[in-house]
């Protein structure tokens, strides 16, 4: 009996094993297809977001002199930008449901590339070919490097996929690697917050590290929420799990606090510094969080991991070069500060004393020589009259000196 049944058992198990082997290649091809869909959705979303923000900025610039502070609400350009912004955010949000978190996060470099190209195309200043090449050579090199890095990220990105069900997310949430990571992140966040609030450590790295730590939790929860919604749409309802609403609340809370710290950083530092340093810190910490929570790199070989890391480094360098070449905005002051006159108090409560630029001309109200600006924005200039007084060794002051004698 036992000898007769054992061949039957072997014959029954053989088709099952064969079927399992035949299904595996299909699963791999499908996972690569999901990676491609997620990457394309993320690239599309970041491109649309960049266009939307530039449209809204254009609307604000056109209505800069308007008496009504909310006049842009009445323009079609601003509403078109808002619609594209929502569309882009939906594209990025849905991309997390298809591809691994570690693949989607670095693709935010696409928005920096798009902003640089839009800024070059719609620039209003007139440049000679040599000046244009010298001015934007770093932007072109940075865009090229960022594109190469993006290609490497998509090609060698992690290929781990699992259904975002309530059971799987709960299992990841209580796993000891993620609990250890969360404990370490909470300690670092509290220390940074203490130095930032109590010790007044308003360094850009401190603020953007706070943003990056919050952002890592944001992307982890975004992937969970987006994945559970997609699984529910496919027929397996996941919205009745409490973990869904826990992740939703954490996603909203971390996003709000992240925006608060970003707003504080934008008041203290230039936007180009925030873009480059923030991208590097946020991407690095978010990839670490994704690898810890979702185990993105489990089963990946060393070559793929090294090429993915190389793609991240190249994208980091590209974004740094793009933002490095941006011209810092200097606020225009339509007056000469009273600091130029001795004995007068400073008109600024806080800040450096403002002096006119004593080069080729007096720039009335300007802080620097704006010869490269368009004529419509160039302030009126007054010629300098230099006169020699006394010996040749004594340099004359860069203005006319009028002396009155006692007889007069």
XYZ file of C-alpha atoms in Angstrom, residues 87-343:
257
model
C -2.779 66.089 -11.539
C 0.969 65.787 -10.990
C 0.578 64.994 -7.305
C -1.930 62.262 -8.164
C 0.561 60.800 -10.632
C 3.353 60.721 -8.050
C 0.980 59.340 -5.399
C -0.187 56.486 -7.624
C 3.386 55.634 -8.668
C 4.144 54.419 -5.123
C 1.513 51.694 -5.523
C 3.335 50.089 -8.476
C 7.084 50.448 -7.918
C 9.312 50.100 -4.837
C 9.747 53.169 -2.669
C 13.520 53.227 -3.198
C 12.978 53.561 -6.949
C 10.335 56.313 -6.873
C 11.953 58.680 -4.366
C 15.142 59.549 -6.360
C 13.057 60.337 -9.456
C 12.149 63.704 -7.938
C 15.308 64.920 -9.703
C 13.113 65.129 -12.810
C 11.376 68.211 -11.396
C 14.751 69.942 -10.933
C 15.721 69.114 -14.532
C 12.393 70.396 -15.844
C 12.640 73.617 -13.843
C 16.146 74.266 -15.182
C 15.040 73.722 -18.801
C 11.940 75.892 -18.380
C 14.066 78.641 -16.807
C 16.479 78.597 -19.750
C 13.754 78.551 -22.421
C 11.641 81.336 -20.940
C 14.517 83.539 -19.749
C 13.976 87.218 -20.552
C 17.544 88.433 -20.443
C 19.502 88.817 -23.674
C 22.875 87.090 -23.772
C 25.608 86.788 -26.332
C 26.460 83.198 -27.353
C 29.687 83.156 -25.329
C 28.024 84.645 -22.264
C 25.087 82.251 -22.579
C 27.370 79.204 -22.795
C 29.478 80.390 -19.863
C 26.404 81.222 -17.807
C 24.552 77.924 -18.367
C 27.269 75.358 -19.001
C 26.848 73.976 -15.462
C 23.088 73.657 -15.985
C 23.585 71.647 -19.181
C 26.161 69.379 -17.530
C 23.931 68.963 -14.466
C 20.899 68.066 -16.594
C 22.951 65.484 -18.478
C 24.237 63.901 -15.285
C 20.757 63.878 -13.723
C 19.327 62.150 -16.820
C 22.091 59.519 -16.734
C 21.470 58.954 -13.025
C 17.722 58.612 -13.638
C 18.367 55.999 -16.342
C 20.575 53.977 -13.990
C 17.963 54.216 -11.230
C 15.210 52.852 -13.470
C 17.421 50.133 -14.978
C 18.996 48.822 -11.769
C 16.257 49.730 -9.295
C 14.995 47.178 -6.744
C 12.503 44.633 -8.011
C 10.719 43.587 -4.807
C 6.925 43.530 -5.014
C 4.202 42.451 -2.647
C 0.531 43.233 -2.300
C -0.086 46.109 0.085
C -2.618 44.293 2.231
C -3.391 45.136 5.837
C -1.668 41.977 7.067
C 1.554 42.664 5.189
C 1.768 46.291 6.336
C 1.058 45.324 9.953
C 3.763 42.665 9.779
C 6.284 45.205 8.456
C 5.245 47.754 11.058
C 5.999 45.490 14.020
C 9.169 43.935 12.605
C 12.243 44.466 14.763
C 14.412 46.135 12.020
C 11.813 48.841 11.510
C 11.193 49.282 15.241
C 14.930 49.730 15.772
C 15.079 52.183 12.877
C 12.121 54.143 14.254
C 13.732 54.347 17.694
C 16.944 55.697 16.195
C 15.067 58.181 14.002
C 12.994 59.488 16.926
C 16.136 60.038 19.010
C 17.895 61.915 16.195
C 14.774 63.976 15.463
C 14.370 65.004 19.112
C 18.030 65.994 19.374
C 17.858 68.079 16.202
C 14.615 69.705 17.325
C 16.172 70.554 20.695
C 19.198 72.243 19.105
C 16.973 74.027 16.592
C 14.465 75.383 19.115
C 16.467 75.776 22.318
C 20.013 76.430 21.083
C 18.886 78.479 18.056
C 20.873 76.270 15.658
C 19.317 77.648 12.478
C 21.726 75.833 10.181
C 20.376 74.686 6.835
C 21.562 71.115 7.430
C 19.715 70.941 10.761
C 16.424 72.205 9.294
C 16.605 70.020 6.194
C 17.495 66.971 8.288
C 14.262 67.548 10.211
C 12.443 67.777 6.877
C 14.124 64.611 5.584
C 13.302 62.583 8.693
C 9.654 63.602 8.463
C 9.683 63.013 4.721
C 10.913 59.447 5.130
C 7.849 58.653 7.216
C 5.662 60.485 4.699
C 6.775 58.334 1.759
C 6.490 55.124 3.804
C 2.881 55.927 4.686
C 2.117 57.187 1.159
C 3.154 53.835 -0.326
C 1.029 51.972 2.229
C -2.067 54.118 1.611
C -1.688 54.120 -2.189
C -1.036 50.369 -2.293
C -4.063 49.546 -0.134
C -6.271 51.745 -2.315
C -5.068 49.998 -5.488
C -5.643 46.547 -3.926
C -9.136 47.653 -2.873
C -9.895 48.831 -6.431
C -8.779 45.429 -7.726
C -11.486 43.779 -5.615
C -9.781 42.916 -2.311
C -11.143 45.547 0.067
C -8.515 46.878 2.487
C -10.219 50.042 3.743
C -11.765 48.248 6.695
C -8.345 47.632 8.284
C -7.425 50.060 11.106
C -3.841 50.204 9.802
C -5.099 52.061 6.721
C -6.405 54.973 8.777
C -3.331 54.965 11.017
C -1.133 55.329 7.942
C -3.438 58.006 6.508
C -3.250 60.126 9.673
C 0.542 59.730 9.867
C 0.852 60.698 6.195
C -1.113 63.932 6.646
C 0.588 64.868 9.954
C 4.151 64.337 8.701
C 3.409 66.185 5.456
C 2.057 69.213 7.349
C 5.051 69.420 9.715
C 7.407 68.851 6.805
C 5.884 71.820 4.951
C 6.222 73.938 8.108
C 9.956 73.317 8.409
C 10.408 73.889 4.672
C 8.683 77.256 4.960
C 11.026 78.215 7.798
C 14.047 77.151 5.756
C 12.895 79.187 2.745
C 12.800 82.314 4.916
C 16.418 81.873 5.985
C 18.201 80.386 2.980
C 18.215 80.538 -0.803
C 15.898 78.195 -2.696
C 18.763 76.686 -4.722
C 20.535 75.556 -1.544
C 17.311 74.105 -0.179
C 16.665 72.228 -3.445
C 20.092 70.608 -3.681
C 20.765 69.801 -0.008
C 17.145 68.837 0.628
C 17.087 66.464 -2.339
C 20.270 64.694 -1.235
C 19.245 64.335 2.420
C 15.607 63.417 1.749
C 16.478 60.826 -0.900
C 19.144 59.157 1.232
C 16.976 58.878 4.347
C 13.868 57.845 2.392
C 15.754 55.027 0.635
C 17.018 53.847 4.027
C 13.476 53.887 5.416
C 12.125 52.006 2.414
C 14.857 49.383 2.614
C 14.086 48.909 6.322
C 10.279 48.884 6.203
C 9.498 47.275 2.834
C 12.790 45.331 2.465
C 13.255 46.735 -1.039
C 16.728 45.280 -1.619
C 16.020 41.765 -0.351
C 17.205 39.252 -2.938
C 19.054 41.830 -5.057
C 22.590 40.998 -6.174
C 25.602 43.156 -5.392
C 25.918 44.466 -8.982
C 22.379 45.883 -9.042
C 22.804 47.491 -5.636
C 26.138 49.092 -6.625
C 24.760 50.384 -9.941
C 21.690 51.766 -8.159
C 23.947 53.561 -5.656
C 26.023 54.917 -8.559
C 22.857 56.227 -10.196
C 21.917 58.008 -6.957
C 25.363 59.624 -6.701
C 25.261 60.807 -10.333
C 21.754 62.229 -9.826
C 22.951 63.986 -6.649
C 25.839 65.578 -8.555
C 23.558 66.642 -11.400
C 21.052 68.316 -9.082
C 23.887 70.045 -7.224
C 25.315 71.479 -10.469
C 21.897 72.638 -11.665
C 21.062 74.446 -8.441
C 24.638 75.719 -8.048
C 24.304 77.708 -11.271
C 21.098 79.506 -10.286
C 21.468 83.216 -9.820
C 20.605 84.328 -6.313
C 17.776 86.807 -6.167
C 18.618 90.179 -4.645
C 15.693 92.299 -3.499
C 15.539 95.687 -5.218
C 15.433 98.748 -2.970
C 14.242 101.918 -4.722
C 16.214 104.243 -2.465
C 19.702 104.908 -1.204
C 20.149 103.820 2.387
C 20.908 106.576 4.859
C 23.939 104.523 5.899
C 25.767 106.307 3.089
C 25.568 109.503 5.129
C 27.679 109.766 8.277
C 25.845 110.448 11.492
